[in-house]
Amino acid sequence: MVETDEEDADLPRGIALAWGVAASPQRGPKREMSVESIVEAAVELADAEGLGAVSMAAVAARLGYTPMSLYRYVTAKDDLILLMEEEATGLPPENIGEVEGWRGRLEALYRATVQLYLTHPWMLDIQISGSPTTPNSAAWMDAGLAALSETPLSHSERLSIMLFITGQARWCGSILASYARIAREDHIDDAEIRRREDALFRRLITAEAYPALRAAIDDGVFLTASDPFAFGLARGLDGIEAYLPAAAAGIHDLPQPSSGVDDADIAFDKRFREARRGVREAEKALREARKLERIAARDARERARRARGA
């Protein structure tokens, strides 16, 4: 537990609860009620029915109390969701430090993060609101940075690499969790999911409109059981490894913030908005034209087929 001081009063309630520095309610229902029991019930509910099923009323009903009794402990649903994420995240695997080399440790963290999302897929529905500010989420980030501690990389570069690892894991977890849901709901396996996707793409994607994508489809990319995320992770780590000698020589090329003017600075400029609107309209017109092209190509093939049969 973190020691409290006068600055703790300025912490958001959910953050203070996560760090164990929030004051406990003076009065409340039976002693069985606690922040921990509320959070555990909410996690169980989300695991069973998804994040959308979680409400103060639903959690209270699961515990056998009234919603108002929960508010003595957790004053807002956003705080509850933050604490649920903290509980589900837990601490990183204890054996990460025993894995050989920075690369192996990052790969182990990546796999463990993906597994988190598969175990608690509702975590993917939580909106990202900033850098980790709870003990367990900070512990995962610390473990990743520690894995890179013996490299010549700067602290900024190490943090950038951790953002790459966590981003890749989140994207992979999102896809795998979605496929797991489809498999569960439709009672099919991964191979059948791939066959369905391949059939759909073959029906909709033509060589005339999307030549590169169609070539990939014809090569069977949607039927393969290979892991594209593992491939991307490996190539990213290859790049980091190739960069290490330069970092050791003191050559760091982490891009610095631009001093120029970007789109956010001119978002309220009238002429810029009009130009941006023109681009969107042109893109919409292009999509419509490609749609008409696909229809015309389909009709032409049908006429050619009938002509050959005549």
PDB file of N, CA and C in Angstrom, residues 29-69:
ATOM      1  N   PRO A  29     -23.412  -1.105   4.667  1.00  0.00           N
ATOM      2  CA  PRO A  29     -24.126  -2.345   4.988  1.00  0.00           C
ATOM      3  C   PRO A  29     -23.207  -3.320   5.696  1.00  0.00           C
ATOM      4  N   LYS A  30     -23.530  -4.550   5.609  1.00  0.00           N
ATOM      5  CA  LYS A  30     -22.790  -5.575   6.340  1.00  0.00           C
ATOM      6  C   LYS A  30     -21.307  -5.548   5.974  1.00  0.00           C
ATOM      7  N   ARG A  31     -20.495  -6.109   6.842  1.00  0.00           N
ATOM      8  CA  ARG A  31     -19.056  -6.069   6.658  1.00  0.00           C
ATOM      9  C   ARG A  31     -18.603  -6.837   5.421  1.00  0.00           C
ATOM     10  N   GLU A  32     -19.490  -7.711   4.874  1.00  0.00           N
ATOM     11  CA  GLU A  32     -19.121  -8.454   3.672  1.00  0.00           C
ATOM     12  C   GLU A  32     -18.921  -7.535   2.475  1.00  0.00           C
ATOM     13  N   MET A  33     -19.519  -6.349   2.530  1.00  0.00           N
ATOM     14  CA  MET A  33     -19.386  -5.402   1.430  1.00  0.00           C
ATOM     15  C   MET A  33     -18.032  -4.715   1.513  1.00  0.00           C
ATOM     16  N   SER A  34     -17.341  -4.648   0.379  1.00  0.00           N
ATOM     17  CA  SER A  34     -16.060  -3.965   0.304  1.00  0.00           C
ATOM     18  C   SER A  34     -15.800  -3.605  -1.146  1.00  0.00           C
ATOM     19  N   VAL A  35     -14.828  -2.742  -1.361  1.00  0.00           N
ATOM     20  CA  VAL A  35     -14.450  -2.405  -2.732  1.00  0.00           C
ATOM     21  C   VAL A  35     -14.013  -3.665  -3.466  1.00  0.00           C
ATOM     22  N   GLU A  36     -13.250  -4.517  -2.791  1.00  0.00           N
ATOM     23  CA  GLU A  36     -12.750  -5.744  -3.417  1.00  0.00           C
ATOM     24  C   GLU A  36     -13.885  -6.659  -3.857  1.00  0.00           C
ATOM     25  N   SER A  37     -14.882  -6.845  -3.003  1.00  0.00           N
ATOM     26  CA  SER A  37     -15.991  -7.734  -3.359  1.00  0.00           C
ATOM     27  C   SER A  37     -16.823  -7.154  -4.492  1.00  0.00           C
ATOM     28  N   ILE A  38     -16.956  -5.835  -4.517  1.00  0.00           N
ATOM     29  CA  ILE A  38     -17.700  -5.176  -5.605  1.00  0.00           C
ATOM     30  C   ILE A  38     -16.978  -5.390  -6.928  1.00  0.00           C
ATOM     31  N   VAL A  39     -15.688  -5.167  -6.926  1.00  0.00           N
ATOM     32  CA  VAL A  39     -14.899  -5.309  -8.153  1.00  0.00           C
ATOM     33  C   VAL A  39     -14.893  -6.764  -8.628  1.00  0.00           C
ATOM     34  N   GLU A  40     -14.735  -7.702  -7.727  1.00  0.00           N
ATOM     35  CA  GLU A  40     -14.746  -9.121  -8.109  1.00  0.00           C
ATOM     36  C   GLU A  40     -16.071  -9.509  -8.743  1.00  0.00           C
ATOM     37  N   ALA A  41     -17.167  -9.026  -8.174  1.00  0.00           N
ATOM     38  CA  ALA A  41     -18.489  -9.333  -8.738  1.00  0.00           C
ATOM     39  C   ALA A  41     -18.641  -8.718 -10.121  1.00  0.00           C
ATOM     40  N   ALA A  42     -18.134  -7.504 -10.290  1.00  0.00           N
ATOM     41  CA  ALA A  42     -18.238  -6.835 -11.585  1.00  0.00           C
ATOM     42  C   ALA A  42     -17.413  -7.560 -12.647  1.00  0.00           C
ATOM     43  N   VAL A  43     -16.226  -8.031 -12.279  1.00  0.00           N
ATOM     44  CA  VAL A  43     -15.384  -8.773 -13.222  1.00  0.00           C
ATOM     45  C   VAL A  43     -16.068 -10.081 -13.617  1.00  0.00           C
ATOM     46  N   GLU A  44     -16.641 -10.772 -12.652  1.00  0.00           N
ATOM     47  CA  GLU A  44     -17.355 -12.017 -12.960  1.00  0.00           C
ATOM     48  C   GLU A  44     -18.512 -11.754 -13.924  1.00  0.00           C
ATOM     49  N   LEU A  45     -19.206 -10.664 -13.709  1.00  0.00           N
ATOM     50  CA  LEU A  45     -20.332 -10.315 -14.575  1.00  0.00           C
ATOM     51  C   LEU A  45     -19.847 -10.007 -15.982  1.00  0.00           C
ATOM     52  N   ALA A  46     -18.770  -9.237 -16.096  1.00  0.00           N
ATOM     53  CA  ALA A  46     -18.231  -8.897 -17.410  1.00  0.00           C
ATOM     54  C   ALA A  46     -17.698 -10.130 -18.126  1.00  0.00           C
ATOM     55  N   ASP A  47     -17.034 -11.023 -17.401  1.00  0.00           N
ATOM     56  CA  ASP A  47     -16.527 -12.258 -18.017  1.00  0.00           C
ATOM     57  C   ASP A  47     -17.665 -13.100 -18.581  1.00  0.00           C
ATOM     58  N   ALA A  48     -18.795 -13.081 -17.885  1.00  0.00           N
ATOM     59  CA  ALA A  48     -19.923 -13.925 -18.300  1.00  0.00           C
ATOM     60  C   ALA A  48     -20.766 -13.280 -19.392  1.00  0.00           C
ATOM     61  N   GLU A  49     -20.958 -11.948 -19.312  1.00  0.00           N
ATOM     62  CA  GLU A  49     -21.927 -11.300 -20.186  1.00  0.00           C
ATOM     63  C   GLU A  49     -21.391 -10.098 -20.955  1.00  0.00           C
ATOM     64  N   GLY A  50     -20.159  -9.720 -20.736  1.00  0.00           N
ATOM     65  CA  GLY A  50     -19.590  -8.589 -21.443  1.00  0.00           C
ATOM     66  C   GLY A  50     -19.678  -7.302 -20.644  1.00  0.00           C
ATOM     67  N   LEU A  51     -18.903  -6.323 -21.069  1.00  0.00           N
ATOM     68  CA  LEU A  51     -18.838  -5.055 -20.348  1.00  0.00           C
ATOM     69  C   LEU A  51     -20.178  -4.338 -20.336  1.00  0.00           C
ATOM     70  N   GLY A  52     -20.957  -4.490 -21.396  1.00  0.00           N
ATOM     71  CA  GLY A  52     -22.252  -3.823 -21.476  1.00  0.00           C
ATOM     72  C   GLY A  52     -23.229  -4.257 -20.399  1.00  0.00           C
ATOM     73  N   ALA A  53     -22.994  -5.438 -19.821  1.00  0.00           N
ATOM     74  CA  ALA A  53     -23.905  -5.937 -18.780  1.00  0.00           C
ATOM     75  C   ALA A  53     -23.585  -5.353 -17.415  1.00  0.00           C
ATOM     76  N   VAL A  54     -22.455  -4.679 -17.310  1.00  0.00           N
ATOM     77  CA  VAL A  54     -22.020  -4.156 -16.006  1.00  0.00           C
ATOM     78  C   VAL A  54     -22.678  -2.811 -15.726  1.00  0.00           C
ATOM     79  N   SER A  55     -23.397  -2.736 -14.650  1.00  0.00           N
ATOM     80  CA  SER A  55     -23.978  -1.494 -14.141  1.00  0.00           C
ATOM     81  C   SER A  55     -23.947  -1.579 -12.629  1.00  0.00           C
ATOM     82  N   MET A  56     -24.096  -0.449 -11.990  1.00  0.00           N
ATOM     83  CA  MET A  56     -24.104  -0.462 -10.532  1.00  0.00           C
ATOM     84  C   MET A  56     -25.263  -1.307 -10.017  1.00  0.00           C
ATOM     85  N   ALA A  57     -26.397  -1.224 -10.703  1.00  0.00           N
ATOM     86  CA  ALA A  57     -27.565  -1.999 -10.285  1.00  0.00           C
ATOM     87  C   ALA A  57     -27.325  -3.494 -10.452  1.00  0.00           C
ATOM     88  N   ALA A  58     -26.716  -3.884 -11.586  1.00  0.00           N
ATOM     89  CA  ALA A  58     -26.479  -5.299 -11.845  1.00  0.00           C
ATOM     90  C   ALA A  58     -25.471  -5.884 -10.863  1.00  0.00           C
ATOM     91  N   VAL A  59     -24.436  -5.119 -10.563  1.00  0.00           N
ATOM     92  CA  VAL A  59     -23.434  -5.596  -9.607  1.00  0.00           C
ATOM     93  C   VAL A  59     -24.043  -5.692  -8.212  1.00  0.00           C
ATOM     94  N   ALA A  60     -24.853  -4.697  -7.839  1.00  0.00           N
ATOM     95  CA  ALA A  60     -25.505  -4.729  -6.528  1.00  0.00           C
ATOM     96  C   ALA A  60     -26.414  -5.943  -6.408  1.00  0.00           C
ATOM     97  N   ALA A  61     -27.166  -6.227  -7.477  1.00  0.00           N
ATOM     98  CA  ALA A  61     -28.059  -7.384  -7.455  1.00  0.00           C
ATOM     99  C   ALA A  61     -27.271  -8.679  -7.317  1.00  0.00           C
ATOM    100  N   ARG A  62     -26.114  -8.735  -7.955  1.00  0.00           N
ATOM    101  CA  ARG A  62     -25.285  -9.933  -7.873  1.00  0.00           C
ATOM    102  C   ARG A  62     -24.790 -10.162  -6.452  1.00  0.00           C
ATOM    103  N   LEU A  63     -24.576  -9.062  -5.735  1.00  0.00           N
ATOM    104  CA  LEU A  63     -24.090  -9.154  -4.356  1.00  0.00           C
ATOM    105  C   LEU A  63     -25.218  -9.223  -3.336  1.00  0.00           C
ATOM    106  N   GLY A  64     -26.461  -8.953  -3.788  1.00  0.00           N
ATOM    107  CA  GLY A  64     -27.591  -8.983  -2.877  1.00  0.00           C
ATOM    108  C   GLY A  64     -27.790  -7.701  -2.095  1.00  0.00           C
ATOM    109  N   TYR A  65     -27.328  -6.562  -2.683  1.00  0.00           N
ATOM    110  CA  TYR A  65     -27.500  -5.278  -2.021  1.00  0.00           C
ATOM    111  C   TYR A  65     -28.228  -4.308  -2.950  1.00  0.00           C
ATOM    112  N   THR A  66     -28.535  -3.141  -2.457  1.00  0.00           N
ATOM    113  CA  THR A  66     -29.151  -2.099  -3.272  1.00  0.00           C
ATOM    114  C   THR A  66     -28.058  -1.300  -3.972  1.00  0.00           C
ATOM    115  N   PRO A  67     -28.361  -0.702  -5.131  1.00  0.00           N
ATOM    116  CA  PRO A  67     -27.346   0.099  -5.830  1.00  0.00           C
ATOM    117  C   PRO A  67     -26.767   1.213  -4.969  1.00  0.00           C
ATOM    118  N   MET A  68     -27.595   1.848  -4.149  1.00  0.00           N
ATOM    119  CA  MET A  68     -27.116   2.959  -3.337  1.00  0.00           C
ATOM    120  C   MET A  68     -26.037   2.509  -2.356  1.00  0.00           C
ATOM    121  N   SER A  69     -26.099   1.254  -1.907  1.00  0.00           N
ATOM    122  CA  SER A  69     -25.083   0.772  -0.963  1.00  0.00           C
ATOM    123  C   SER A  69     -23.715   0.696  -1.623  1.00  0.00           C
TER     124      SER A  69
END
